[in-house]
Coordinates of C-alpha atoms and ligand atoms in Angstrom, one line a residue:
M3 CA 189.5 344.0 -4.1
D4 CA 188.8 341.0 -6.5
N5 CA 189.5 340.2 -10.0
E6 CA 185.8 341.2 -11.8
A7 CA 185.8 345.0 -9.3
E8 CA 189.6 345.4 -11.4
T9 CA 188.0 343.9 -14.1
R10 CA 185.3 346.2 -14.0
M11 CA 187.8 348.9 -13.0
A12 CA 190.1 349.3 -15.7
R13 CA 186.9 348.5 -18.5
V14 CA 185.5 352.1 -16.4
L15 CA 188.7 354.3 -17.9
H16 CA 189.2 353.1 -20.7
H17 CA 185.1 353.3 -21.5
R18 CA 185.4 355.9 -24.2
K19 CA 188.2 355.1 -25.8
A20 CA 186.1 352.7 -28.3
G21 CA 183.8 356.0 -29.6
L22 CA 186.4 358.3 -29.8
S23 CA 187.9 359.5 -33.5
L24 CA 191.5 360.9 -34.3
G25 CA 192.0 364.5 -32.2
D26 CA 188.9 364.1 -29.0
P27 CA 188.9 364.9 -26.0
V28 CA 190.0 362.2 -23.6
V29 CA 187.8 363.2 -21.1
P30 CA 184.2 363.3 -21.2
A31 CA 182.7 367.4 -21.6
I32 CA 181.0 369.7 -19.1
S33 CA 178.1 369.7 -21.6
V34 CA 175.3 372.1 -20.3
A35 CA 173.5 371.9 -23.5
T36 CA 169.3 372.2 -22.4
T37 CA 168.5 371.8 -26.5
F38 CA 169.8 370.0 -29.2
H39 CA 169.7 370.4 -32.9
L40 CA 166.7 369.0 -34.0
P41 CA 165.1 369.4 -37.5
Q42 CA 163.4 366.5 -37.3
A43 CA 162.0 364.5 -34.0
Q44 CA 163.0 361.1 -34.5
G45 CA 166.7 359.3 -34.8
A46 CA 168.7 362.5 -32.3
L47 CA 170.8 360.6 -29.2
H48 CA 169.1 363.4 -27.2
Y49 CA 166.6 366.4 -27.8
Y50 CA 166.4 368.1 -24.4
G51 CA 168.5 368.2 -21.5
R52 CA 165.8 367.1 -19.2
S53 CA 165.9 363.4 -21.0
G54 CA 169.0 362.5 -21.5
Q55 CA 172.2 364.5 -21.8
P56 CA 176.4 363.2 -23.1
T57 CA 177.8 364.3 -19.7
W58 CA 175.5 361.9 -17.7
D59 CA 176.0 359.4 -20.6
A60 CA 179.4 359.2 -19.4
V61 CA 178.6 358.9 -16.4
E62 CA 176.2 356.1 -16.6
A63 CA 178.3 354.5 -19.4
Q64 CA 180.5 354.6 -15.6
L65 CA 178.1 353.2 -13.6
S66 CA 176.6 350.6 -15.9
I67 CA 180.3 349.3 -16.1
L68 CA 181.0 348.9 -12.5
E69 CA 177.7 347.5 -11.8
A70 CA 177.4 345.1 -15.5
A71 CA 173.8 346.5 -15.2
E72 CA 172.3 349.7 -16.8
A73 CA 172.4 352.3 -14.5
V74 CA 170.0 355.8 -14.2
A75 CA 171.7 358.4 -12.7
F76 CA 169.9 361.2 -10.2
P77 CA 171.2 364.4 -8.3
S78 CA 171.4 362.9 -5.2
G79 CA 170.8 359.3 -3.2
M80 CA 168.1 360.5 -2.3
A81 CA 166.5 360.9 -5.8
A82 CA 167.5 357.5 -6.9
I83 CA 165.9 356.0 -3.3
T84 CA 162.8 358.0 -4.1
A85 CA 162.8 356.6 -8.2
A86 CA 163.3 353.5 -7.7
L87 CA 160.4 353.4 -4.0
I88 CA 158.1 355.2 -6.4
C89 CA 159.0 352.7 -9.5
C90 CA 158.1 349.9 -7.2
L91 CA 155.5 350.5 -5.5
K92 CA 151.2 352.0 -5.5
A93 CA 149.1 352.8 -3.5
G94 CA 147.6 349.9 -1.0
A95 CA 151.7 348.6 -1.3
R96 CA 153.4 347.6 1.8
V97 CA 156.5 347.9 1.9
M98 CA 159.8 347.0 4.0
I99 CA 162.2 348.9 5.2
P100 CA 165.2 349.5 8.1
S101 CA 164.5 351.2 11.2
D102 CA 167.8 351.1 11.9
G103 CA 168.9 352.6 8.1
Y104 CA 169.9 356.2 7.2
Y105 CA 167.2 358.4 8.9
V106 CA 165.7 360.8 6.0
T107 CA 164.6 357.0 4.1
R108 CA 162.3 356.6 6.9
L109 CA 161.2 360.0 7.4
L110 CA 161.0 359.7 3.1
G111 CA 159.3 356.5 4.3
R112 CA 156.5 358.5 7.0
D113 CA 155.6 361.6 5.2
V114 CA 155.5 361.0 1.4
L115 CA 155.1 356.9 0.8
Q116 CA 152.2 356.8 3.6
V117 CA 150.9 360.1 2.9
Y118 CA 150.0 358.2 -1.3
G119 CA 148.6 355.5 0.7
V120 CA 151.8 353.1 0.5
E121 CA 151.9 350.8 4.1
V122 CA 155.9 351.7 5.4
V123 CA 157.3 348.4 7.9
E124 CA 159.9 349.7 9.7
V125 CA 162.0 346.3 10.6
P126 CA 165.2 346.3 12.1
T127 CA 169.0 345.0 9.9
L128 CA 168.8 342.1 12.3
E129 CA 165.0 341.0 11.9
M130 CA 164.7 341.7 8.2
A131 CA 165.8 338.4 7.2
A132 CA 164.0 336.0 9.2
A133 CA 160.9 338.4 9.1
D134 CA 157.7 337.2 7.4
Y135 CA 157.2 339.2 3.8
T136 CA 153.9 338.1 2.9
G137 CA 151.8 340.7 1.2
F138 CA 155.1 343.1 0.8
A139 CA 156.0 343.9 -2.7
V140 CA 159.3 345.7 -1.5
I141 CA 161.7 344.3 1.0
Y142 CA 164.5 347.2 1.1
I143 CA 167.7 346.7 3.3
E144 CA 170.5 349.0 3.5
T145 CA 174.0 346.8 4.1
P146 CA 175.5 347.0 6.7
S147 CA 173.0 349.8 7.9
S148 CA 174.6 352.9 8.7
P149 CA 175.5 353.6 11.6
G150 CA 175.3 350.8 13.5
L151 CA 176.9 348.4 10.2
D152 CA 175.0 345.3 11.1
V153 CA 174.8 343.1 7.9
I154 CA 172.1 341.3 6.6
D155 CA 172.4 338.0 3.9
I156 CA 171.4 340.1 0.5
T157 CA 171.0 335.8 -0.9
T158 CA 169.0 335.0 1.8
V159 CA 166.9 338.1 1.4
S160 CA 166.2 338.4 -1.9
A161 CA 165.8 334.4 -2.8
R162 CA 163.0 334.7 0.7
A163 CA 161.9 338.0 -1.2
H164 CA 161.2 336.2 -4.7
A165 CA 159.9 333.4 -3.1
A166 CA 157.0 336.0 -1.8
G167 CA 156.3 338.0 -4.8
A168 CA 158.2 340.9 -3.8
L169 CA 161.2 342.7 -5.3
V170 CA 164.1 343.3 -3.4
I171 CA 166.2 347.2 -3.1
V172 CA 169.7 348.1 -2.3
D173 CA 170.9 350.8 -0.9
N174 CA 175.0 350.2 -1.2
T175 CA 175.8 353.5 -0.7
T176 CA 178.6 352.4 2.3
M177 CA 179.8 350.1 0.0
T178 CA 179.5 351.1 -4.0
P179 CA 179.9 348.2 -6.7
L180 CA 183.7 347.9 -5.9
L181 CA 183.1 346.2 -2.8
Q182 CA 179.7 344.4 -2.9
R183 CA 177.5 343.3 -5.6
P184 CA 173.9 342.9 -4.4
L185 CA 172.7 342.5 -8.4
E186 CA 174.7 339.4 -8.6
L187 CA 173.4 338.1 -5.6
G188 CA 169.8 338.2 -6.6
A189 CA 168.8 342.2 -5.7
D190 CA 166.3 343.7 -7.7
L191 CA 167.5 347.5 -7.4
V192 CA 170.7 348.9 -6.1
V193 CA 170.3 352.9 -4.8
A194 CA 172.9 355.0 -4.2
A195 CA 174.5 358.3 -2.6
D196 CA 177.0 359.0 -5.3
T197 CA 178.0 361.8 -2.8
K198 CA 180.0 359.3 -1.0
A199 CA 182.5 357.6 -2.1
P200 CA 182.3 357.7 -5.9
A201 CA 182.5 361.5 -6.2
G202 CA 185.0 361.5 -3.1
H203 CA 185.4 364.6 -2.5
S204 CA 182.9 366.7 -1.1
D205 CA 182.0 368.1 -3.7
A206 CA 179.2 367.0 -5.5
L207 CA 175.7 365.3 -4.9
F208 CA 174.9 362.3 -7.3
G209 CA 173.3 359.0 -7.0
H210 CA 172.0 355.9 -9.2
V211 CA 169.7 353.3 -9.2
A212 CA 170.8 350.5 -11.3
G213 CA 169.0 347.3 -12.4
K214 CA 169.0 344.4 -14.9
D215 CA 165.4 344.8 -15.7
A216 CA 164.5 346.8 -18.5
N217 CA 161.2 347.3 -17.9
L218 CA 162.0 348.8 -13.9
M219 CA 164.6 350.7 -15.3
A220 CA 163.4 352.0 -17.8
R221 CA 160.0 353.0 -15.7
V222 CA 163.4 354.7 -13.4
R223 CA 164.2 356.0 -16.7
E224 CA 161.4 358.0 -16.7
W225 CA 160.6 358.8 -13.4
R226 CA 163.6 360.7 -13.7
R227 CA 161.8 362.6 -16.8
Q228 CA 158.5 363.2 -15.8
S229 CA 160.0 364.1 -12.3
G230 CA 162.5 366.0 -13.5
A231 CA 165.1 365.2 -10.4
V232 CA 167.6 364.7 -12.8
P233 CA 171.8 365.8 -12.6
G234 CA 173.5 368.9 -13.0
P235 CA 176.2 368.8 -15.6
F236 CA 179.4 370.2 -13.9
E237 CA 178.3 367.4 -11.1
A238 CA 178.3 364.5 -13.5
Y239 CA 181.9 365.5 -14.4
L240 CA 182.9 365.7 -10.9
V241 CA 181.4 362.5 -10.6
H242 CA 183.2 361.0 -13.2
R243 CA 186.4 362.4 -12.7
G244 CA 185.8 360.4 -9.0
I245 CA 185.3 357.1 -10.3
E246 CA 187.7 357.3 -12.5
T247 CA 190.0 356.9 -8.4
L248 CA 187.4 354.7 -6.3
E249 CA 189.0 351.9 -6.4
L250 CA 192.4 353.5 -5.6
R251 CA 191.1 355.2 -2.9
L252 CA 188.9 352.3 -1.4
S253 CA 191.6 349.8 -1.4
R254 CA 193.2 352.8 0.4
M255 CA 190.3 353.8 2.7
C256 CA 189.4 350.4 3.8
A257 CA 193.4 348.9 4.0
S258 CA 193.6 351.8 7.0
A259 CA 190.2 351.1 8.5
A260 CA 191.4 347.4 9.1
V261 CA 194.3 348.7 10.8
I262 CA 192.7 351.2 12.9
S263 CA 189.4 349.2 13.7
G264 CA 192.1 346.8 15.1
R265 CA 193.9 349.8 17.0
L266 CA 190.9 351.3 18.4
A267 CA 189.0 348.4 19.7
E268 CA 192.3 347.1 21.9
H269 CA 192.4 350.7 23.2
A270 CA 191.6 351.4 26.9
A271 CA 188.8 354.6 25.9
V272 CA 187.1 352.5 23.7
K273 CA 183.9 351.0 25.4
A274 CA 182.4 349.3 22.4
L275 CA 183.5 348.8 18.3
R276 CA 181.7 347.8 15.2
Y277 CA 183.5 346.9 12.0
P278 CA 182.9 343.8 9.8
G279 CA 186.2 343.1 9.3
L280 CA 187.1 342.3 12.1
A281 CA 186.8 338.4 12.9
G282 CA 184.2 339.1 16.5
D283 CA 182.2 341.6 14.7
P284 CA 179.2 339.9 14.5
S285 CA 179.0 341.0 10.7
Y286 CA 182.1 339.4 10.4
A287 CA 180.6 336.1 8.9
I288 CA 178.1 337.3 6.6
S289 CA 180.3 340.5 5.3
K290 CA 183.7 337.5 4.7
A291 CA 180.5 335.9 2.3
Q292 CA 179.3 338.6 0.4
M293 CA 181.7 341.6 0.1
V294 CA 184.2 342.0 -1.5
D295 CA 186.6 344.1 1.0
F296 CA 184.4 345.8 4.6
G297 CA 184.6 349.1 3.9
F298 CA 185.5 352.6 5.0
L299 CA 183.5 353.1 8.2
I300 CA 184.3 351.9 12.4
G301 CA 181.3 352.3 14.8
F302 CA 182.6 352.7 18.2
E303 CA 181.6 354.1 21.6
L304 CA 183.4 356.6 23.9
E305 CA 182.2 357.0 27.3
S306 CA 180.1 359.6 26.6
E307 CA 178.4 362.1 25.0
A308 CA 180.9 365.0 26.4
V309 CA 184.3 362.6 25.8
A310 CA 183.4 361.9 22.6
E311 CA 182.6 365.8 21.7
A312 CA 185.7 366.6 22.7
F313 CA 187.6 364.0 20.8
L314 CA 186.3 364.7 17.8
A315 CA 187.3 368.2 18.1
D316 CA 191.1 367.1 19.4
C317 CA 191.8 365.7 16.1
P318 CA 193.5 367.1 13.6
L319 CA 193.0 364.4 11.0
I320 CA 189.3 363.9 11.0
E321 CA 186.6 365.9 9.7
Q322 CA 183.3 366.6 11.9
A323 CA 181.3 366.7 8.8
T324 CA 178.2 364.2 8.5
S325 CA 178.9 362.7 5.6
F326 CA 181.1 359.7 4.5
G327 CA 183.6 358.4 1.8
G328 CA 185.1 360.9 0.8
V329 CA 189.4 361.6 1.2
H330 CA 189.0 363.1 4.2
T331 CA 188.4 361.3 7.6
A332 CA 185.4 362.0 8.7
A333 CA 183.5 361.7 12.3
E334 CA 180.2 362.1 14.2
R335 CA 178.3 361.2 16.6
R336 CA 174.9 360.0 15.0
A337 CA 172.7 360.8 18.4
R338 CA 173.1 364.5 17.3
W339 CA 170.7 363.1 14.0
G340 CA 168.2 361.3 16.8
D341 CA 169.8 357.8 15.5
S342 CA 168.7 355.3 18.5
V343 CA 173.0 354.7 19.2
A344 CA 174.9 355.7 23.1
P345 CA 175.4 359.1 23.3
G346 CA 179.5 358.6 23.3
F347 CA 178.6 356.8 20.0
I348 CA 180.7 358.0 17.0
R349 CA 180.9 356.7 13.1
L350 CA 183.7 357.0 11.7
S351 CA 184.5 357.4 8.3
I352 CA 188.8 356.4 6.9
G353 CA 190.0 358.7 4.6
I354 CA 193.2 358.7 3.0
E355 CA 195.5 360.3 5.3
P356 CA 198.7 357.6 4.8
V357 CA 198.0 355.6 8.4
E358 CA 200.3 355.7 11.0
V359 CA 199.7 359.5 10.6
L360 CA 195.4 358.8 10.4
W361 CA 196.1 356.9 13.8
A362 CA 199.0 358.9 15.3
A363 CA 196.3 361.4 15.4
I364 CA 194.2 359.8 16.5
A365 CA 195.5 357.8 19.6
K366 CA 196.4 361.6 20.4
A367 CA 192.6 363.2 20.5
L368 CA 191.5 360.1 22.7
K369 CA 194.0 360.7 25.6
Ligands
LIG412 C1 172.9 355.1 3.7 C2 172.8 356.0 2.8 N1 172.1 356.3 1.7 C3 171.4 357.5 0.9 C4 171.9 358.6 1.1 C5 171.4 359.9 0.7 O1 171.9 360.4 -0.5 P1 171.7 362.1 -0.3 O2 172.9 362.7 0.7 O3 173.3 362.1 -1.7 O4 170.6 362.4 -0.6 C6 172.5 358.6 2.1 C7 173.0 360.0 2.9 O5 173.8 360.4 3.8 C8 173.5 357.7 2.9 O6 174.1 357.6 4.3

């Protein structure tokens, strides 16, 4: 972590302190109230559970510190992505999205946005930085892209997009605000699935939108109220708890990913490998410039679908699951979801297991 990330994390851990009175609980309560004492309509902090409530406030306070910007919580990453896109687009507008990013974002573009009159243009991540932005209202990027782990220069995209009159939205799920700060690099909005590393234990769906433009963020907050896409209080509590150990977990996960990617890259069974932190990786230079660390995701290719499936089944320390960022190392063949990757391509999400024990299990399963 760099100094900025460490300072923000320390503030996150004590964000409630200033508001505590003698005898108050140190951790936030799980507030399940939908109604609030309201003898008069004006002046209350909360008035109805769909508009705002104390457990969301606690998580949003953490996220606002991490993003150094206003943050609005959502019940999933997709709810956050939908909110950001809806608030920046209208019928007749054009949005550019990655053709190689999270596939449900593409489905949202095709099945929802286009149906409501938005023109959705899909461009591969690596071609987005130099693409023609003329006539676009929004340039939406995901960096590093999942599962391909291509990286795009957020500063360049933001400068070019703003010159063309477009807003920039960055899906920062694979990095989290501790590992990459898109708003500082010029992006207008950040969206993220806190379901992944921030919650961290594979037990809560959550998401957020963050941004520095107060008007835009007010629209996002109002969208949440009108759409009713609201997080549950239990999930908010779990994410609040998860974020308290985010820096600790990410440090271990990134360090282990660096070790394991290097060893996998040398392994005879591995045909190809992507990790932005390896000096020979095509993403290395931009990653080093714009990321705090290189993350916990590794993409690598084994000989065939059968070999990859056998490896996943044989490794006792890899959960065969379709998510990432959790404490348990997890992996899957992304071709099973239709991602345009080789049949033997595996996305590996490094967890918090001690690295040598994890490597020994991976190496044994690769034999
Ligand atoms: C990069 C990325 N963005 C967004 C999402 C959506 O998050 P959620 O599952 O919380 O809706 C995912 C989920 O896998 C993802 O990988």
